[in-house]
Amino acid sequence: MKILRSCILFALCVPAAADEPATGTLTIQPPIISLTDARDWQRVLVLQKFPDGSTRDVTANAEFQLSDPAVCQVENGIFRPLADGQCRVTVRYDGSDVVAMAEVSNATMIPDLRFRSEVLAVLTKSGCNSGKCHGAASGKDGFRLSLFGYDPPGDHHRLTREFPGRRVNVSDPEQSLLLQKALGNVNHTGGQCLDEDSEHFQTLKAWIAEGAPTDPPEAAIPTGIRVFPEEAIFADRTAASQQLLVIATFSDGTDKDVTDLCVFLSNNDAAAGVTGDGVVSANGPGTAFMLARFDQFTEGTAVIVRPGVSYEFPKIVAANQIDELVFARWKNLHLLPSEVCSDEEFLRRINLDLTGLLPTPEERRLFLADSDPDKRAKRVDDLLQRPEFLDLWVMKWAELLQIRTVNGLSSKGLLMYDRWLRERVHAGMTIDQIVRELIPATGGTFENPATSYYQTETTPQLLAENVAQSFMGTRIQCAQCHNHPFDRWTMDDYYGFASFFSQVGYKQARDPREIMIFNAGTGSLKHPVADRTVVPAYLGAGKAEIPAGADYRAVLSDWLASDANPAFARNLGNVVWAHFFGIGIVEPVDDMRVSNPPSNPQLLQYLGQRLAADGYDIRPLIREICLSRTYQLTASRNESNRLDERHFSHSKVRRLRAEVLLDCLNQVTESQEEFRGLPRGSRAVQIADGQTPNYFLTTFGRASRETACSCEVRTSPTLSQALHLLNGESTSGKISSGGVVERLLQELQDPLLVVGNLYERCLCRQPTSREIEAVKDRLADGRDVREALNDLFWALLNSNEFLFNH
Amino acid sequence: MRIEVSITVFLLTLLLVAIPGVAQETQVSAASEVEVTWDQVRAVFQKRCFACHRGEQARGGLDLSTVAAIKAGATSGASVVSGKPEESMIYTLPAHLENPKMPPNGARVPQRELDLIHKWILGGLSEKTSELPVASRSSSRTAASRPLPRPRPQPASRPKQTLAPAMPTGTAVAAAEQPVGPARPSFAKAIRHQAGVVTAMATSPVSSLLAISGQQQILLYDWTDRSLRNVMAFPEGDVFILRFSRDGSLLIAGGGKGSESGKVVAFETSTGERVFEVGNETDVVLAADISPDGHFVALGGPSRVVRLYDTTNGNLISEIRKHTDWILQIAFSHDGLLVASADRFGSICVSEGSSGKHFMTLRGHTGAICGLSWSADSSQLFSASHDGAIRVRDLHTGLETQQILPGSGRLLAFDRDASGRLVFGSSMQKVSVMSPEGRLLTSASMSDEVTHLQITQDATHVIASDAIGNITLFSMEDGQSAGQISPPPASARIQ
């Protein structure tokens, strides 16, 4: 469909009625129904949108009036051509109407069946080439197809040439094994996949009868798909179902309704499910993303199911732009947020999030005593200036750079690499500057430690995968062997991006521990299926212009960490957000894909734009986050947000990550730890080498930095974690070696004051009266006071309230 | 008068019975009384269940290939209770009365077939067969003196002209009945009338006869004048392998119906009469050979098992289970001592020709094997493969003595003449002739991938076919085309 014409028709699509009826407005998609051959057909969707934002599919009950019934016919919202020409379509429903245009050309031309976009599409739709069937790497029962049809010529060859006359029998089409198996007439592990009278089966049969041809080189190929409606909001779980419509565009400028050739998936069946025909029905309150896959394209549409109870947004004030965007989402979902947290909750949370340490009892006292209404902002500003804040982010960037001893990276090289990063972060360099220095780095690993990045991984493919995952938040690994089934990435994208690293040269430096990284100036990658040399292409942004003699990597880094690549800022924004909310707007943070959409796209876009505007300095954004009402909500939930996990309507309770937990244990017990290569008393977040042995850190799931994956940091509970805290050296050992209880008893004399101090240092609060009573009972039973207090300390360190940030 | 009338009625009745269609109907209506025989039920099991439930490695320990095995039950216990179909899992599972439904994830077995199982169990698990026992039916060559009635060639079922008339006109189309997933207007392209591709080819070692597969037929040509000499019916399905015996007196044809059945049939070359048939596969036979003395036939296919049969009594002698992929080639050595079988993975197994006992495995190829050829003294085995290589192995040592890499892409067809010249067809649409040392002598082009080729008995010509059905004669000397063979479409051949 031509853009210009769409614009003109946009005017036509405005409801004809001047006054908006209270029952809602009508829209029709697509506004231009284009039928370009005798076999073409087009489904339309008629949507009613209500003043409260909810939508309803009324296509089945709408009345269609054609200005020229000789041009086309319409049945159940499906248009078919009759004769060349144009005609105006007036759609009426419930007192409203809306106008669309139908255009028919080549009404008598019956086009050849296309192998890739029709025949192969049937096989994909029927699941033949899925991973558990013939799409498996070695096929099934001796027959292999490319996974989800990424290799149409190869599939054509295997169908027609691998065993001529077996799978496809052009002289006796119905005897073709392909058809006999599909019908289940003969043994087929997959059983019956098609009905004999289905259109899909007829497509396969007709293709064989036509001689099972492959597509001629000039045949139009799909260039993309669009899914309609763009958003559906169900008023409640009983709302009527919504048909999806998928239109594919082709390289010859035509488009085609491919709804019945698409594979549909829902990413959250609890909220809404979708049938194989693309009919969405509501299951419960929440959000879901409906995914449609056709050919190599995956697109989706967002669906909201409201709880269906009366809703009024509370009178709360947005502190900043972040709040505005989050509030808008709650209003759309009919979510009620939790209350704002107390000063004690805030102080503990902000300290842990910004510095990885707990507030001391003294800090707590001062903060609570401060009557300044801006004291939370003051606290944030204060913590942002601390070196511990930078240490925390050095650790996070070091995980992305996978700083660890591996592939012969020496201890010396590692320490230099770590120092290189640490110095830059502490000197105030922003991450884009660091990346621009890192990616094109050349020289010896000692002379220019940034080159160590090319020692941690050494193949173009792995380097490209890591760069995409770390700095663009997207995983392209799947596309190494086949087009990504749930994302936009194709093998062309993958090898185009990996080509940027195809000219990295390695040689041994004089010091046996040092390696020289240089731009070899020659080398290229081959596309494994098409067997041709690939030229470097930016991920999702087309071929790169490379000046003669330029280092590919320099060209890449100029684009990667710049405004030309919004994915960089968006990913950074998401990483920062996830640090403060325990869950990303895209979650997992490094798995941004079509089928894993952001829970709040506008918010994610804003974070990216804000970072780009701030020159990728994360501090202003962090300040805005910490001062937002959204961040300062309490962790306790209400009836409305009880089930919400993705929309930040309450604070998420999350376990402290391994390094922070160990630091906090050392902080409250006033004990010290020794790590390899660091002076005694250093904090775990300062560890340079991801491979540094430490039982506690390993048990509690620190990142070993073996991959660039955010999933390396694990905060899920395990039995060994519980046993280690209950019985291990980390709690009782540190309690006795730190001697906190003894010292406090001496200083404060009163055991109850010591109890208060222990609660404050571990939990940032005073004990409740119930807790006091219990402790008093224990102290009164005549046993050793010191031992009882140490037991209490031990119990506090084993409490979830200590182990979690909330 | 009354008597006369009764006689007339009686005669009429007789007549009615004699009319085949009516007779059949009578049979069906009386089916409840007629005992269901084991071979009828076995046919159902073969079609629906054997892919998983057959032989030693049957899933769940349930082997449905013999009555004894069915009675022995599965790992989960008894699978059948004689006389009580509703308590027999071999009925309740396929009838979807119980879980797990069988076949897994598949459509229910048709009611007609379920009824057979039901009645068979009800009738007490008969072991009778309505057919004659295999051994007596597939008679030895002496028995061939009493020729079997020549089966009438069955017409290959032609593509039905059901692809509905062109355009949806003003009337409502099928979509009206299908609110979701609307029907496309039907395909209205005229169906080209096309001959099928060649799926098997053989030249006689002693005469100018050429055998080519047709749809459920075998066409016997004289390649010198390219005349059609005989047509043999193969109603068992498509033919995927043709071989002449060493003396040229027999033509063996292997094939069947995909994923359903497969066997090898031997024809008397001179008369076209069937001599014997062996094999009872659950998929087509893709490879077969007859031993030089005519005593044994080895066959294989997607089942990955090579089965060795005694042609004198039809008995299965041995099963060779060394292969991990589909069997594509089988060749007896000229002395008959050994039989080589090769698979799609690239492995070659050499076994003893009369016992099937394993002799050696030859690895090295990394692609499907498209051809095997023994040296005249049976001491060397030549193999050609999709990996592009021709390898020569010494059978005394098992070592490779020569490797030829013609650089012609994937090799898809291979033959070798008595003087040692190598002929192969490739994915690069070429037929090439090489000297025994691997020097290219001549080559010729075809219009698509070369799928089959055979050297003529006098080693003057190569007959090759390509993936779109062309059959061309080429001179071995200069590669010049010496004519085409164009089998008439199946419809035109039906007498």
Coordinates of N, CA, C and O in Angstrom, one line a residue, chain A residues 618-733:
Chain A
I618 N 24.8 8.3 33.5 CA 23.6 7.6 34.1 C 23.1 8.3 35.4 O 22.0 8.1 35.8
R619 N 23.9 9.3 35.9 CA 23.6 9.8 37.2 C 22.3 10.6 37.2 O 21.4 10.5 38.1
P620 N 22.1 11.5 36.2 CA 20.8 12.3 36.2 C 19.6 11.4 36.1 O 18.6 11.6 36.8
L621 N 19.7 10.3 35.3 CA 18.6 9.4 35.2 C 18.3 8.7 36.5 O 17.2 8.5 36.9
I622 N 19.4 8.2 37.1 CA 19.3 7.5 38.4 C 18.6 8.4 39.4 O 17.8 8.0 40.2
R623 N 19.0 9.7 39.4 CA 18.4 10.6 40.4 C 16.9 10.7 40.1 O 16.1 10.7 41.0
E624 N 16.5 10.8 38.8 CA 15.1 10.9 38.5 C 14.4 9.7 39.0 O 13.3 9.7 39.5
I625 N 15.0 8.5 38.7 CA 14.4 7.3 39.1 C 14.1 7.2 40.6 O 13.0 7.0 41.1
C626 N 15.2 7.6 41.4 CA 15.1 7.4 42.8 C 14.2 8.4 43.5 O 13.6 8.2 44.5
L627 N 13.9 9.5 42.8 CA 13.0 10.5 43.4 C 11.6 10.3 42.9 O 10.7 11.1 43.3
S628 N 11.4 9.4 42.0 CA 10.0 9.2 41.5 C 9.2 8.5 42.5 O 9.7 7.8 43.4
R629 N 7.9 8.8 42.5 CA 7.0 8.1 43.4 C 7.0 6.6 43.2 O 6.9 5.8 44.1
T630 N 7.1 6.3 41.9 CA 7.1 4.8 41.5 C 8.2 4.1 42.3 O 8.0 3.0 42.8
Y631 N 9.4 4.6 42.3 CA 10.5 4.0 43.0 C 10.2 3.9 44.5 O 10.6 2.9 45.2
Q632 N 9.6 4.9 45.0 CA 9.4 5.0 46.5 C 8.2 4.3 47.0 O 7.8 4.5 48.2
L633 N 7.5 3.5 46.2 CA 6.3 2.8 46.7 C 6.8 1.7 47.7 O 7.9 1.2 47.6
T634 N 5.8 1.3 48.5 CA 6.1 0.3 49.5 C 6.0 -1.1 48.8 O 5.4 -1.2 47.7
A635 N 6.5 -2.1 49.5 CA 6.5 -3.4 48.9 C 5.2 -4.2 49.1 O 4.9 -5.2 48.5
S636 N 4.4 -3.7 50.1 CA 3.2 -4.4 50.4 C 2.1 -4.1 49.3 O 2.1 -2.9 48.8
R637 N 1.4 -5.1 48.9 CA 0.5 -4.9 47.8 C -1.0 -4.7 48.2 O -1.3 -5.0 49.4
N638 N -1.8 -4.3 47.3 CA -3.2 -4.1 47.6 C -4.0 -5.1 46.7 O -3.4 -5.9 45.9
E639 N -5.3 -5.1 46.8 CA -6.1 -6.0 46.1 C -5.9 -5.9 44.6 O -5.9 -6.9 43.9
S640 N -5.7 -4.6 44.2 CA -5.6 -4.4 42.7 C -4.3 -4.8 42.1 O -4.3 -5.4 41.0
N641 N -3.2 -4.6 42.8 CA -1.9 -4.9 42.2 C -1.3 -6.2 42.8 O -0.1 -6.5 42.6
R642 N -2.2 -7.0 43.4 CA -1.7 -8.3 44.0 C -0.9 -9.1 43.0 O 0.1 -9.7 43.3
L643 N -1.4 -9.1 41.7 CA -0.8 -10.0 40.8 C 0.2 -9.3 39.8 O 0.8 -10.0 39.0
D644 N 0.4 -8.0 40.0 CA 1.2 -7.3 39.1 C 2.7 -7.6 39.4 O 3.2 -7.4 40.5
E645 N 3.4 -8.0 38.3 CA 4.8 -8.2 38.5 C 5.6 -7.3 37.5 O 6.8 -7.2 37.6
R646 N 4.9 -6.7 36.5 CA 5.7 -6.1 35.4 C 5.4 -4.6 35.3 O 6.0 -3.9 34.5
H647 N 4.5 -4.0 36.2 CA 4.2 -2.6 35.9 C 4.5 -1.7 37.1 O 4.0 -0.6 37.1
F648 N 5.4 -2.2 38.0 CA 6.0 -1.3 39.0 C 5.0 -0.6 39.9 O 5.2 0.5 40.4
S649 N 3.8 -1.3 40.2 CA 2.8 -0.6 41.0 C 3.1 -0.9 42.5 O 2.3 -0.5 43.3
H650 N 4.2 -1.6 42.8 CA 4.6 -1.8 44.2 C 6.1 -2.1 44.1 O 6.6 -2.5 43.0
S651 N 6.8 -1.9 45.2 CA 8.2 -2.3 45.2 C 8.4 -3.8 45.1 O 7.7 -4.5 45.7
K652 N 9.4 -4.2 44.3 CA 9.6 -5.7 44.2 C 10.6 -6.1 45.3 O 11.6 -5.5 45.5
V653 N 10.2 -7.2 46.0 CA 11.1 -7.7 47.0 C 12.1 -8.6 46.3 O 11.7 -9.5 45.5
R654 N 13.4 -8.3 46.5 CA 14.4 -9.0 45.7 C 15.6 -9.3 46.6 O 16.0 -8.5 47.4
R655 N 16.2 -10.5 46.4 CA 17.3 -10.9 47.2 C 18.5 -10.1 46.8 O 18.7 -9.8 45.6
L656 N 19.3 -9.8 47.8 CA 20.6 -9.0 47.5 C 21.5 -9.9 46.7 O 21.5 -11.1 46.9
R657 N 22.1 -9.3 45.7 CA 23.0 -10.2 44.9 C 24.2 -10.6 45.7 O 24.5 -10.0 46.7
A658 N 24.9 -11.6 45.3 CA 25.9 -12.3 46.1 C 26.9 -11.3 46.7 O 27.2 -11.4 47.9
E659 N 27.5 -10.5 45.8 CA 28.6 -9.6 46.3 C 28.1 -8.6 47.3 O 28.7 -8.4 48.4
V660 N 26.9 -8.0 47.1 CA 26.3 -7.1 48.0 C 26.0 -7.8 49.3 O 26.2 -7.2 50.4
L661 N 25.4 -9.0 49.3 CA 25.1 -9.7 50.5 C 26.3 -10.0 51.3 O 26.3 -9.7 52.6
L662 N 27.4 -10.3 50.7 CA 28.6 -10.6 51.4 C 29.1 -9.4 52.1 O 29.5 -9.3 53.2
D663 N 29.1 -8.3 51.3 CA 29.6 -7.0 51.8 C 28.7 -6.6 53.0 O 29.2 -6.1 54.0
C664 N 27.4 -6.8 52.9 CA 26.5 -6.4 54.0 C 26.7 -7.2 55.3 O 26.7 -6.7 56.4
L665 N 27.0 -8.5 55.0 CA 27.3 -9.4 56.2 C 28.5 -8.9 56.9 O 28.6 -8.8 58.1
N666 N 29.6 -8.6 56.1 CA 30.8 -8.1 56.7 C 30.6 -6.7 57.4 O 31.1 -6.5 58.4
Q667 N 29.7 -5.9 56.7 CA 29.5 -4.6 57.3 C 28.8 -4.7 58.7 O 29.3 -4.1 59.7
V668 N 27.7 -5.5 58.8 CA 27.0 -5.5 60.1 C 27.8 -6.3 61.1 O 27.6 -6.1 62.3
T669 N 28.6 -7.3 60.7 CA 29.3 -8.1 61.7 C 30.7 -7.5 62.0 O 31.5 -8.0 62.8
E670 N 31.0 -6.4 61.2 CA 32.3 -5.7 61.4 C 33.5 -6.6 61.2 O 34.4 -6.6 62.0
S671 N 33.3 -7.5 60.2 CA 34.4 -8.5 60.0 C 35.0 -8.2 58.6 O 34.4 -7.4 57.8
Q672 N 36.1 -8.8 58.3 CA 36.8 -8.5 57.0 C 36.9 -9.8 56.2 O 37.0 -10.9 56.8
E673 N 37.1 -9.6 54.9 CA 37.2 -10.7 54.0 C 38.5 -10.5 53.3 O 38.9 -9.4 53.1
E674 N 39.0 -11.7 52.8 CA 40.2 -11.5 52.0 C 39.9 -12.2 50.6 O 39.5 -13.3 50.5
F675 N 40.1 -11.4 49.6 CA 40.0 -11.9 48.2 C 41.3 -11.9 47.5 O 42.1 -11.0 47.7
R676 N 41.4 -12.8 46.6 CA 42.7 -12.9 45.8 C 43.0 -11.6 45.1 O 42.1 -11.1 44.4
G677 N 44.2 -11.1 45.3 CA 44.6 -9.9 44.5 C 44.1 -8.6 45.1 O 44.3 -7.5 44.5
L678 N 43.4 -8.6 46.2 CA 42.9 -7.4 46.8 C 43.4 -7.3 48.3 O 43.5 -8.3 48.9
P679 N 43.6 -6.1 48.8 CA 44.0 -6.0 50.2 C 42.9 -6.4 51.1 O 41.7 -6.3 50.8
R680 N 43.3 -6.9 52.3 CA 42.3 -7.3 53.3 C 41.3 -6.2 53.6 O 41.7 -5.0 53.7
G681 N 40.1 -6.5 53.7 CA 39.1 -5.5 54.0 C 38.4 -5.0 52.8 O 37.5 -4.1 52.9
S682 N 38.8 -5.4 51.6 CA 38.2 -4.9 50.4 C 36.8 -5.5 50.3 O 36.5 -6.5 50.9
R683 N 35.9 -4.9 49.5 CA 34.6 -5.3 49.4 C 34.4 -6.3 48.2 O 35.2 -6.2 47.2
A684 N 33.5 -7.1 48.3 CA 33.3 -8.1 47.2 C 33.0 -7.5 45.9 O 33.3 -8.0 44.8
V685 N 32.3 -6.3 45.9 CA 31.9 -5.7 44.7 C 33.2 -5.1 43.9 O 33.1 -4.8 42.8
Q686 N 34.3 -5.1 44.7 CA 35.5 -4.6 44.0 C 36.4 -5.7 43.4 O 37.4 -5.4 42.8
I687 N 35.9 -6.9 43.5 CA 36.7 -8.0 42.9 C 36.9 -7.8 41.4 O 35.9 -7.5 40.7
A688 N 38.2 -7.9 41.0 CA 38.4 -7.7 39.6 C 38.1 -8.9 38.7 O 37.6 -8.7 37.6
D689 N 38.4 -10.1 39.2 CA 38.4 -11.3 38.3 C 37.1 -12.1 38.7 O 36.9 -12.5 39.8
G690 N 36.3 -12.2 37.6 CA 35.0 -13.0 37.8 C 35.3 -14.4 38.3 O 34.4 -15.1 38.7
Q691 N 36.5 -14.9 38.1 CA 36.8 -16.3 38.4 C 37.4 -16.4 39.8 O 37.8 -17.5 40.2
T692 N 37.5 -15.3 40.5 CA 38.1 -15.3 41.9 C 37.4 -16.4 42.7 O 36.1 -16.3 42.9
P693 N 38.1 -17.3 43.3 CA 37.3 -18.4 44.1 C 36.8 -17.8 45.4 O 37.5 -17.1 46.1
N694 N 35.6 -18.1 45.6 CA 35.0 -17.7 46.9 C 33.7 -18.5 47.1 O 32.8 -18.4 46.2
Y695 N 33.6 -19.4 48.1 CA 32.5 -20.3 48.2 C 31.2 -19.5 48.3 O 30.2 -19.9 47.7
F696 N 31.2 -18.5 49.2 CA 30.0 -17.7 49.5 C 29.4 -17.2 48.2 O 28.3 -17.3 47.8
L697 N 30.3 -16.5 47.4 CA 29.9 -15.8 46.2 C 29.3 -16.9 45.2 O 28.3 -16.6 44.5
T698 N 30.0 -18.0 45.0 CA 29.6 -19.0 44.1 C 28.2 -19.5 44.5 O 27.3 -19.7 43.7
T699 N 28.1 -19.8 45.8 CA 26.8 -20.4 46.3 C 25.6 -19.4 46.1 O 24.5 -19.8 45.7
F700 N 25.9 -18.1 46.2 CA 24.8 -17.2 46.1 C 24.7 -16.6 44.7 O 24.0 -15.6 44.5
G701 N 25.4 -17.2 43.8 CA 25.0 -17.0 42.4 C 25.6 -15.7 41.8 O 24.9 -15.0 41.1
R702 N 26.9 -15.4 42.1 CA 27.5 -14.3 41.4 C 27.8 -14.6 40.0 O 27.9 -15.8 39.6
A703 N 28.0 -13.6 39.2 CA 28.3 -13.8 37.8 C 29.7 -14.3 37.6 O 30.7 -13.6 38.1
S704 N 29.9 -15.4 37.0 CA 31.3 -15.8 36.7 C 31.9 -15.2 35.5 O 33.0 -15.4 35.1
R705 N 31.0 -14.4 34.8 CA 31.4 -13.6 33.6 C 31.9 -14.5 32.5 O 32.7 -14.2 31.7
E706 N 31.4 -15.7 32.5 CA 31.8 -16.6 31.4 C 31.0 -16.3 30.1 O 31.5 -16.5 29.0
T707 N 29.9 -15.7 30.3 CA 29.1 -15.2 29.1 C 28.7 -13.8 29.4 O 28.8 -13.3 30.5
A708 N 28.2 -13.1 28.4 CA 27.7 -11.7 28.5 C 26.3 -11.7 29.1 O 25.7 -10.7 29.2
C709 N 25.8 -12.9 29.4 CA 24.4 -13.0 29.7 C 24.0 -12.4 31.1 O 24.7 -12.7 32.1
S710 N 23.0 -11.6 31.2 CA 22.5 -11.1 32.5 C 22.1 -12.2 33.4 O 22.0 -12.0 34.6
C711 N 21.8 -13.3 32.8 CA 21.3 -14.4 33.6 C 22.3 -15.0 34.5 O 22.0 -15.9 35.3
E712 N 23.6 -14.6 34.3 CA 24.6 -15.2 35.2 C 24.4 -14.8 36.6 O 24.8 -15.5 37.5
V713 N 23.9 -13.6 36.9 CA 23.6 -13.2 38.2 C 22.4 -13.9 38.7 O 21.3 -13.6 38.1
R714 N 22.5 -14.8 39.6 CA 21.3 -15.6 40.0 C 21.0 -15.2 41.5 O 21.8 -15.2 42.3
T715 N 19.7 -14.9 41.7 CA 19.3 -14.5 43.0 C 18.2 -15.5 43.5 O 17.5 -15.2 44.5
S716 N 18.1 -16.6 42.8 CA 17.1 -17.6 43.2 C 17.6 -18.4 44.4 O 18.8 -18.6 44.5
P717 N 16.7 -18.8 45.3 CA 17.2 -19.5 46.5 C 17.6 -20.9 46.2 O 17.0 -21.5 45.3
T718 N 18.6 -21.4 46.9 CA 18.9 -22.9 46.8 C 19.1 -23.4 48.2 O 19.2 -22.7 49.2
L719 N 19.1 -24.7 48.3 CA 19.2 -25.4 49.6 C 20.6 -25.1 50.2 O 20.7 -24.8 51.3
S720 N 21.6 -25.1 49.3 CA 23.0 -24.8 49.8 C 23.1 -23.4 50.4 O 23.9 -23.2 51.3
Q721 N 22.4 -22.5 49.8 CA 22.4 -21.1 50.4 C 21.9 -21.1 51.8 O 22.5 -20.6 52.7
A722 N 20.7 -21.8 51.9 CA 20.1 -21.8 53.3 C 21.0 -22.5 54.3 O 21.2 -22.0 55.4
L723 N 21.6 -23.6 53.9 CA 22.4 -24.4 54.8 C 23.7 -23.6 55.1 O 24.1 -23.6 56.3
H724 N 24.2 -22.9 54.1 CA 25.4 -22.1 54.4 C 25.1 -21.0 55.4 O 25.9 -20.8 56.3
L725 N 24.0 -20.4 55.3 CA 23.7 -19.3 56.2 C 23.4 -19.9 57.6 O 23.8 -19.3 58.6
L726 N 22.7 -21.0 57.6 CA 22.4 -21.6 58.9 C 23.6 -22.2 59.6 O 23.8 -21.9 60.8
N727 N 24.4 -22.9 58.9 CA 25.5 -23.6 59.6 C 26.9 -23.1 59.2 O 27.9 -23.5 59.8
G728 N 27.0 -22.3 58.1 CA 28.3 -22.0 57.6 C 29.1 -21.0 58.4 O 28.5 -20.3 59.3
E729 N 30.3 -20.7 58.0 CA 31.2 -19.8 58.6 C 30.7 -18.3 58.4 O 31.0 -17.4 59.2
S730 N 29.9 -18.1 57.4 CA 29.6 -16.7 57.0 C 28.8 -16.0 58.1 O 28.8 -14.8 58.2
T731 N 28.0 -16.8 58.8 CA 27.2 -16.1 59.8 C 27.8 -16.2 61.2 O 28.3 -15.3 61.7
S732 N 27.8 -17.5 61.7 CA 28.3 -17.6 63.1 C 29.8 -17.3 63.2 O 30.2 -16.6 64.2
G733 N 30.5 -17.6 62.1 CA 31.9 -17.3 62.2 C 32.2 -15.8 62.2 O 33.0 -15.3 63.0

